[in-house]
Coordinates of C-alpha atoms and ligand atoms in Angstrom, one line a residue:
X1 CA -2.5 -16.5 2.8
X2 CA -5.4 -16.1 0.3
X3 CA -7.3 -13.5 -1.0
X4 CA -10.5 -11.9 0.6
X5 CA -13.7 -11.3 -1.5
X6 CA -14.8 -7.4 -2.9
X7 CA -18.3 -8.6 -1.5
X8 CA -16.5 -8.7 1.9
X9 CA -14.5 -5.7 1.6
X10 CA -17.6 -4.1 0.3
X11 CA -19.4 -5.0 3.5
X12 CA -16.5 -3.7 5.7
X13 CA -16.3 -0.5 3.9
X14 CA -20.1 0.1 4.0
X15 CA -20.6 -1.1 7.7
X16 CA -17.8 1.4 9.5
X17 CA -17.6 4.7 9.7
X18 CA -14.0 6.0 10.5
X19 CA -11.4 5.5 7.7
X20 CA -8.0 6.2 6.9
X21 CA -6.3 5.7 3.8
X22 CA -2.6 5.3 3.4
X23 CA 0.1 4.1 0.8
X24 CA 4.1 3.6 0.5
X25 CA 6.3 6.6 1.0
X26 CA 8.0 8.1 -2.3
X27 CA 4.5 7.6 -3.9
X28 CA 3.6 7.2 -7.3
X29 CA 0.7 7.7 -9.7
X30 CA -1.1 4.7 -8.9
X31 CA -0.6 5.0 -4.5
X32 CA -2.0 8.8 -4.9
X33 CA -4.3 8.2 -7.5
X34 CA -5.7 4.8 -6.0
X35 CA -5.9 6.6 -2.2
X36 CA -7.8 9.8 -3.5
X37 CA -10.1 7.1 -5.9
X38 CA -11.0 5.1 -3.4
X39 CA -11.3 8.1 -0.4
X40 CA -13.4 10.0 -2.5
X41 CA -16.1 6.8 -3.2
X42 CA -15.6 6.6 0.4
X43 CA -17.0 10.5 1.5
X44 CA -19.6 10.4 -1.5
X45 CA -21.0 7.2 0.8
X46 CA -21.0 9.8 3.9
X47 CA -18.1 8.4 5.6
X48 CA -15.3 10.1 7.5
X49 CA -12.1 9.9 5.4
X50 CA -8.3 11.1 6.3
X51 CA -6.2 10.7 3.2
X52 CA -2.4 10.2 4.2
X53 CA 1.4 10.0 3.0
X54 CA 4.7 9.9 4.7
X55 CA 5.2 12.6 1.8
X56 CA 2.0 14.1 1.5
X57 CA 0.7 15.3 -2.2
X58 CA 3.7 15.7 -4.6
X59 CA 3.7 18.5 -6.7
X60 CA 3.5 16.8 -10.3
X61 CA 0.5 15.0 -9.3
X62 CA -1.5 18.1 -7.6
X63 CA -3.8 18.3 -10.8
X64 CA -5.5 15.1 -9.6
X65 CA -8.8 15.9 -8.7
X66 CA -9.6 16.7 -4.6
X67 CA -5.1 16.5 -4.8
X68 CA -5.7 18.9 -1.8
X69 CA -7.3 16.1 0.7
X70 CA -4.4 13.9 0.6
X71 CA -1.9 15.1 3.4
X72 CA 1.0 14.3 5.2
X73 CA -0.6 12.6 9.0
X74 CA -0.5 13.6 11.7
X75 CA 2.2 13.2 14.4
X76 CA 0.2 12.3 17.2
X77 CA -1.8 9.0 16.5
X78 CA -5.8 9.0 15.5
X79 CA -7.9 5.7 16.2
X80 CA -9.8 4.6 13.2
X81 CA -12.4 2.1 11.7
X82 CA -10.9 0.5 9.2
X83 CA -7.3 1.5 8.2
X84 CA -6.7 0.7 3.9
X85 CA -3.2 0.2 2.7
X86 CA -3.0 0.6 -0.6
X87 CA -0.1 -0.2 -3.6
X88 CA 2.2 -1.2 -0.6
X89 CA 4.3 -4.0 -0.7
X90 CA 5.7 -4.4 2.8
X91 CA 4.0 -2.4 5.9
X92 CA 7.0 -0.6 7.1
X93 CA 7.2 1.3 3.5
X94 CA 3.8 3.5 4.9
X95 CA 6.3 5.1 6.7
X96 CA 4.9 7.3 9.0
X97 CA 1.7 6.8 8.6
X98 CA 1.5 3.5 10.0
X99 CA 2.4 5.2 13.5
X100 CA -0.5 8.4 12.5
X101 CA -3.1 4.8 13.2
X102 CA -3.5 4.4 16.6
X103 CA -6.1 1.8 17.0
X104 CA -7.6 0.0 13.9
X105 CA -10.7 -2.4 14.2
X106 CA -9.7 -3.7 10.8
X107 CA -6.2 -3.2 8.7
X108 CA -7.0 -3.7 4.8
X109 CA -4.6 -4.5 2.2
X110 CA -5.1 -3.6 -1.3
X111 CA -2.1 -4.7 -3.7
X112 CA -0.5 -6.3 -7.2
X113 CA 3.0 -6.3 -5.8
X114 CA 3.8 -10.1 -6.1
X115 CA 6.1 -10.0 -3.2
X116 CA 3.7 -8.6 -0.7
X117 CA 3.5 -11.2 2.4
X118 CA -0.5 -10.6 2.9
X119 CA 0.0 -8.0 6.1
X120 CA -3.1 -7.4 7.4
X121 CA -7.4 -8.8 8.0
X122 CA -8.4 -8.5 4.9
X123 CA -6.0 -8.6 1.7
X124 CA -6.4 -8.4 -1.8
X125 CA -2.8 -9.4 -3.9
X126 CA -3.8 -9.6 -7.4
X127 CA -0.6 -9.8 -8.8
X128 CA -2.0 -10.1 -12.6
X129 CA -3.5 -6.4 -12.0
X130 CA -0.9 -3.8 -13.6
X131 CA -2.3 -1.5 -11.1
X132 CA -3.3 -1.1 -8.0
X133 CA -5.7 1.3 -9.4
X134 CA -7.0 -1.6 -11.6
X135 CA -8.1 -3.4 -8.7
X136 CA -9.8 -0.5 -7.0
X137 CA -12.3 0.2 -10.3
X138 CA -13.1 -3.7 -10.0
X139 CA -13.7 -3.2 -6.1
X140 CA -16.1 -0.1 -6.9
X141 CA -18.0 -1.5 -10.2
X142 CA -18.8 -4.9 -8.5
X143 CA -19.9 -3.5 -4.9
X144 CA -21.8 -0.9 -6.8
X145 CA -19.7 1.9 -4.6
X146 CA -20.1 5.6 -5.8
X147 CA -18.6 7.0 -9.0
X148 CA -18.4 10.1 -10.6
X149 CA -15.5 12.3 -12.9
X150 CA -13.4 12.7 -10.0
X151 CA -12.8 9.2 -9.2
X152 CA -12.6 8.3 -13.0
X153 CA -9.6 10.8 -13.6
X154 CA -7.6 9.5 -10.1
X155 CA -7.9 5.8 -11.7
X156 CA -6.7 6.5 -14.9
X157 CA -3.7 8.6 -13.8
X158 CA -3.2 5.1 -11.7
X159 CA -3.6 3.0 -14.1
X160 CA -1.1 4.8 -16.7
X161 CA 1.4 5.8 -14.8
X162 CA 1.9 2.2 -13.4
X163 CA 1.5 0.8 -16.9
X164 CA 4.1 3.2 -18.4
X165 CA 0.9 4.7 -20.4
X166 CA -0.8 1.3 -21.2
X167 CA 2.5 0.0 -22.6
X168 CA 4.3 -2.5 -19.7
X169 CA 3.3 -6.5 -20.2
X170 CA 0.7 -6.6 -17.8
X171 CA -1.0 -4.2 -20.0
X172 CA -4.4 -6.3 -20.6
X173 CA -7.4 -6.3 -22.4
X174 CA -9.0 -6.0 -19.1
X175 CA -6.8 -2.7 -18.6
X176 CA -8.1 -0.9 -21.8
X177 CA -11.7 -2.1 -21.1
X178 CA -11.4 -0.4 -18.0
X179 CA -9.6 3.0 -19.3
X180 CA -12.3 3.1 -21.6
X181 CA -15.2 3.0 -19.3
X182 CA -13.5 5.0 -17.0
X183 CA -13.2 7.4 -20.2
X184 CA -16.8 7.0 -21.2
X185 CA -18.6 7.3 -18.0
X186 CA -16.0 9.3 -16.3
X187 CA -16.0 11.7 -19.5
X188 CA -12.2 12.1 -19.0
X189 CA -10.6 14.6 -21.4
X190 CA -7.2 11.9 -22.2
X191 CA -5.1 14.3 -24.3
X192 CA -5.4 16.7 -21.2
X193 CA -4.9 14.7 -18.3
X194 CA -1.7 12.9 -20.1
X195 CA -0.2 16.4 -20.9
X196 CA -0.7 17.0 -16.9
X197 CA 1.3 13.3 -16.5
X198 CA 3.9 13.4 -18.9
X199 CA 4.5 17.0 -21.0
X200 CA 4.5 19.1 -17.8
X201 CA 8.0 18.3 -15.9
X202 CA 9.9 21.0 -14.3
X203 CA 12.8 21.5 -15.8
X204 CA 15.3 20.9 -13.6
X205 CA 14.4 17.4 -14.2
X206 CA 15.5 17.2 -17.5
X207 CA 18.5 19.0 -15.8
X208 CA 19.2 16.0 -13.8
X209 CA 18.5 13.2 -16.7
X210 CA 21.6 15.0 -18.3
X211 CA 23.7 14.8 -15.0
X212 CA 22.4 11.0 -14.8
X213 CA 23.8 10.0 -18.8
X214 CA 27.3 11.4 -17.5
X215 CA 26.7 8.3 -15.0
X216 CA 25.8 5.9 -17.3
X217 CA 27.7 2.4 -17.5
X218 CA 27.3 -0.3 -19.1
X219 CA 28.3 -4.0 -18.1
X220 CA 27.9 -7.7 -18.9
X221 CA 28.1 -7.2 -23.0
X222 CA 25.8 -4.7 -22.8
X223 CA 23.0 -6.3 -21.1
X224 CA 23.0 -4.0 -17.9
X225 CA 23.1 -0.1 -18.1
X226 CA 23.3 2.0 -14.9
X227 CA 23.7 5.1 -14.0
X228 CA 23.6 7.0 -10.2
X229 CA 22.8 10.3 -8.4
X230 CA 24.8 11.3 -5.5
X231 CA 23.4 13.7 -2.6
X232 CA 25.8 16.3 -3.9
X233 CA 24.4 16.3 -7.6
X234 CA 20.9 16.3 -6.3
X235 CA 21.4 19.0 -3.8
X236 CA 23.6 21.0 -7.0
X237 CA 20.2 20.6 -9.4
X238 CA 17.9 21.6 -6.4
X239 CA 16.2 18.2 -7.8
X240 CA 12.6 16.8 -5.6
X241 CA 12.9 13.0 -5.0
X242 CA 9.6 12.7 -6.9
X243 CA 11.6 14.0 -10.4
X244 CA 13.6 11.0 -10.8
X245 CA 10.2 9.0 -11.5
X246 CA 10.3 7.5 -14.8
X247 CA 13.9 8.1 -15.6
X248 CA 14.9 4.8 -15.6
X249 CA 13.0 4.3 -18.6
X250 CA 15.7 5.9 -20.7
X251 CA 17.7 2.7 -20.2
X252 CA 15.3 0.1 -20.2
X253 CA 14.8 1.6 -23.7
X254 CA 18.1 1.3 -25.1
X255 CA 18.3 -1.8 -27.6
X256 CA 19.9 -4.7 -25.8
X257 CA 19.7 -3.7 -22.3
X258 CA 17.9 -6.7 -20.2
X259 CA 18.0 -4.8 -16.5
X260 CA 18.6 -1.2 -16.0
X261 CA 19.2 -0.2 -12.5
X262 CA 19.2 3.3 -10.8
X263 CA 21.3 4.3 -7.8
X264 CA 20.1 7.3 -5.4
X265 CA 22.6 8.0 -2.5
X266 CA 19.7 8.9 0.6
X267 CA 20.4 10.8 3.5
X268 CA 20.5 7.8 5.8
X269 CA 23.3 6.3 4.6
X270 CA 21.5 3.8 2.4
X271 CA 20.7 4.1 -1.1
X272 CA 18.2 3.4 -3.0
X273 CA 18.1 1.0 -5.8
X274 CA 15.4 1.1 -8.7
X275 CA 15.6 -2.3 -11.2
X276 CA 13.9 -2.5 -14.1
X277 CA 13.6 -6.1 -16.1
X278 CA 13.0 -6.8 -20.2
X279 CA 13.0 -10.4 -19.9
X280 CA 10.4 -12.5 -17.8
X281 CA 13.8 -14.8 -16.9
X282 CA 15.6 -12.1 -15.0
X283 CA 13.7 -11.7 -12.0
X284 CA 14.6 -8.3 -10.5
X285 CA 12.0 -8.8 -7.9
X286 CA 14.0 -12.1 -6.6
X287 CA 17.2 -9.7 -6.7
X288 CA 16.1 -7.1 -5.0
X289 CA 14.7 -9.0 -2.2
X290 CA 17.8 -10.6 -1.4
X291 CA 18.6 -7.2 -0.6
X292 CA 15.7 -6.6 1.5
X293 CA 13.7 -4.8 -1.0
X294 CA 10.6 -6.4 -3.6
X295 CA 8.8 -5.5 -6.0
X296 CA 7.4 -7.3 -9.7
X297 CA 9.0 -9.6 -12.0
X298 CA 10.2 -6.7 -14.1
X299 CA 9.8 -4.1 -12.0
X300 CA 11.4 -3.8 -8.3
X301 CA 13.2 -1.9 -5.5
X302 CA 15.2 -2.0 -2.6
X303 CA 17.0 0.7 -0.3
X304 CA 20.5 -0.7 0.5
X305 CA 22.8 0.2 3.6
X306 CA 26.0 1.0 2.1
X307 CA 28.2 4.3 0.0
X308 CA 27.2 4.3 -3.5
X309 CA 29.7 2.7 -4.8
X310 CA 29.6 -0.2 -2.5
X311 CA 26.2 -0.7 -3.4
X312 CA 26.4 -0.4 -7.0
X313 CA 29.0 -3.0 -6.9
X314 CA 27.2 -5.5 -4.6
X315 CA 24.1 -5.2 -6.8
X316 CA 25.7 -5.1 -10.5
X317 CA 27.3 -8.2 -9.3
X318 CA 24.7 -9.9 -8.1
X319 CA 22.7 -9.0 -11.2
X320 CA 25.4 -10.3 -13.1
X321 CA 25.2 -13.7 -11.5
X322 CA 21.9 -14.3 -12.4
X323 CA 22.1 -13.1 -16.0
X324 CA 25.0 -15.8 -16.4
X325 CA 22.4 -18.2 -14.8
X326 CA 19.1 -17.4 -16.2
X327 CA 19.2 -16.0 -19.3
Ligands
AMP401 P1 10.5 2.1 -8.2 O1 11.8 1.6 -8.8 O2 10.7 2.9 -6.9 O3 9.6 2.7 -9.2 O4 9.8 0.8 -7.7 C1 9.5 -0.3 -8.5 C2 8.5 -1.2 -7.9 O5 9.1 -1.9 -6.8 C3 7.3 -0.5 -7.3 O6 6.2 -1.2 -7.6 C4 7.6 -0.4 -5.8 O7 6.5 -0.4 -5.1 C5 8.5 -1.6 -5.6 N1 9.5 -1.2 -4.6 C6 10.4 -0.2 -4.7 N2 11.2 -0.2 -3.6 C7 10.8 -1.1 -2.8 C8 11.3 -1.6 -1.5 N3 12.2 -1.0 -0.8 N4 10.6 -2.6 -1.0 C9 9.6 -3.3 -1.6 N5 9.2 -2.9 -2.8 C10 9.7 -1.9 -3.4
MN402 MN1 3.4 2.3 -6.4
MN403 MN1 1.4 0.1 -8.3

């Protein structure tokens, strides 16, 4: 599979009128903030645009500018142009939204997960992106697609909440050149938008963070830290799936952790594993494949069939095994 062109995306984009833009269920920063960037470059172009998620807008990212065009689809299927999947590894993770497309002349796929197979007519995997949101601001520069404050402030939530706020390896030059044109032209207010992102969580979620530490373990000399929430904790704390985002980070950070890895009990009787990698060596993408899931090098995911505790001890062994091999 190889890579399409932005002149040939460009031409698609400009040529059809219909679109509808989707990306992965449980969303982030960068699959909300790249959908309503690239939707909204989209309408300023005159062109008809539904915004969709299996989850619709979350709540801590409803400051994003036009948050209120992004929804949750429709139930019964609506034939498009051109349907653009954005940040989304595998297809079956747009969730419902993949059956909200009846007919599609043309599926494009718009992605740095390293793991993503190439579904779809036209694909862009740039794996070397931090962002996906990265990739969209290169898409609109070089096909000369409409820009204004709005799209600016969606990229740059993107691009810092995927880059842990310009701090994660893939972190490049590149990546502050853009955040500061985006800055510059966009005449983003930084201090203001990053309070939105990261010095406005509910409480509750600071709530569950201490429920989490009473989790935490610790295995292979230290090298692994884990920790787990069941159904009846998050039901207890009232928590949103959404406020667990970014609490891994607390172990990653701790000094001689290599993976840190977070268990979620769901209601389907699978669970949902978050993996998080210091060391290019440990793969965590690799590992959580082999359980179905994918992901980056350092960064990956999977949602495993099983009670917590037979996952967590499938996957810390597993993990184990390859930190005796490779590292
Ligand atoms: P998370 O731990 O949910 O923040 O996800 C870390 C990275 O792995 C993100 O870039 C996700 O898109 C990806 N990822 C998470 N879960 C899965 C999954 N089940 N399948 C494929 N990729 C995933
Ligand atoms: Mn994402
Ligand atoms: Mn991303």
């Amino acid at each position: 599979m190889s890579n399409t062109t932005f002149e040939e995306i460009g031409q698609v984009l400009r040529g059809n009128q219909c679109f509808a833009i989707l990306s992965h269920v449980r969303p982030d920063g960068d699959a909300l903030g790249s959908q309503l960037a690239l939707a909204l470059s989209l309408q300023q172009l005159g062109k008809d645009v539904r915004i969709w998620n299996e989850d619709g807008m979350l709540e801590k990212y409803s400051f994003l500018p036009r948050a209120e065009l992004l929804t949750k689809p429709p139930s019964t299927a609506i034939d498009v142009d051109v349907a653009v999947a954005l940040d989304t590894a595998i297809q079956n993770r747009l969730g419902t939204t993949l059956a909200a497309v009846g007919s599609a002349k043309i599926w494009i796929n718009i992605d740095h997960h390293r793991s993503n197979p190439g579904y779809g007519d036209l694909v862009i995997i740039d794996s070397s992106a931090p962002a996906t949101g990265e990739i969209i601001f290169r898409l609109i520069k070089s096909q000369d697609l409409p820009f204004n404050h709005d799209i600016a402030e969606n990229l740059f939530a993107a691009i810092s909440t995927d880059t842990g706020s310009f701090q994660y390896p893939k972190t490049s030059a590149r990546t502050f050149e853009i955040a500061a044109e985006l800055v510059r032209v966009g005449g983003l207010d930084v201090g203001q938008i990053s309070q939105q992102l990261y010095e406005n969580y509910p409480r509750r979620r600071l709530e569950l963070l201490r429920d989490l530490l009473r989790t935490m373990r610790f295995g292979e000399d230290g090298r692994v830290a884990s920790f787990s929430l069941s159904l009846k904790t998050a039901a207890a704390l009232a928590v949103l799936p959404e406020d667990n985002e970014g609490l891994i980070d607390h172990l990653r950070a701790i000094r001689g952790v290599i993976v840190a890895v977070f268990f979620e009990e769901l209601a389907d009787g699978k669970v949902r594993v978050s993996m998080r990698s210091k060391d290019e060596a440990v793969d965590v993408c690799a590992i959580c494949q082999k359980f179905g899931g994918g992901g980056h090098t350092l960064a990956a995911g999977a949602r495993i069939r099983g009670s917590l505790a037979e996952v967590e001890e499938k996957v810390l062994e597993e993990i184990g095994e390859v930190l005796k091999r490779d590292s």
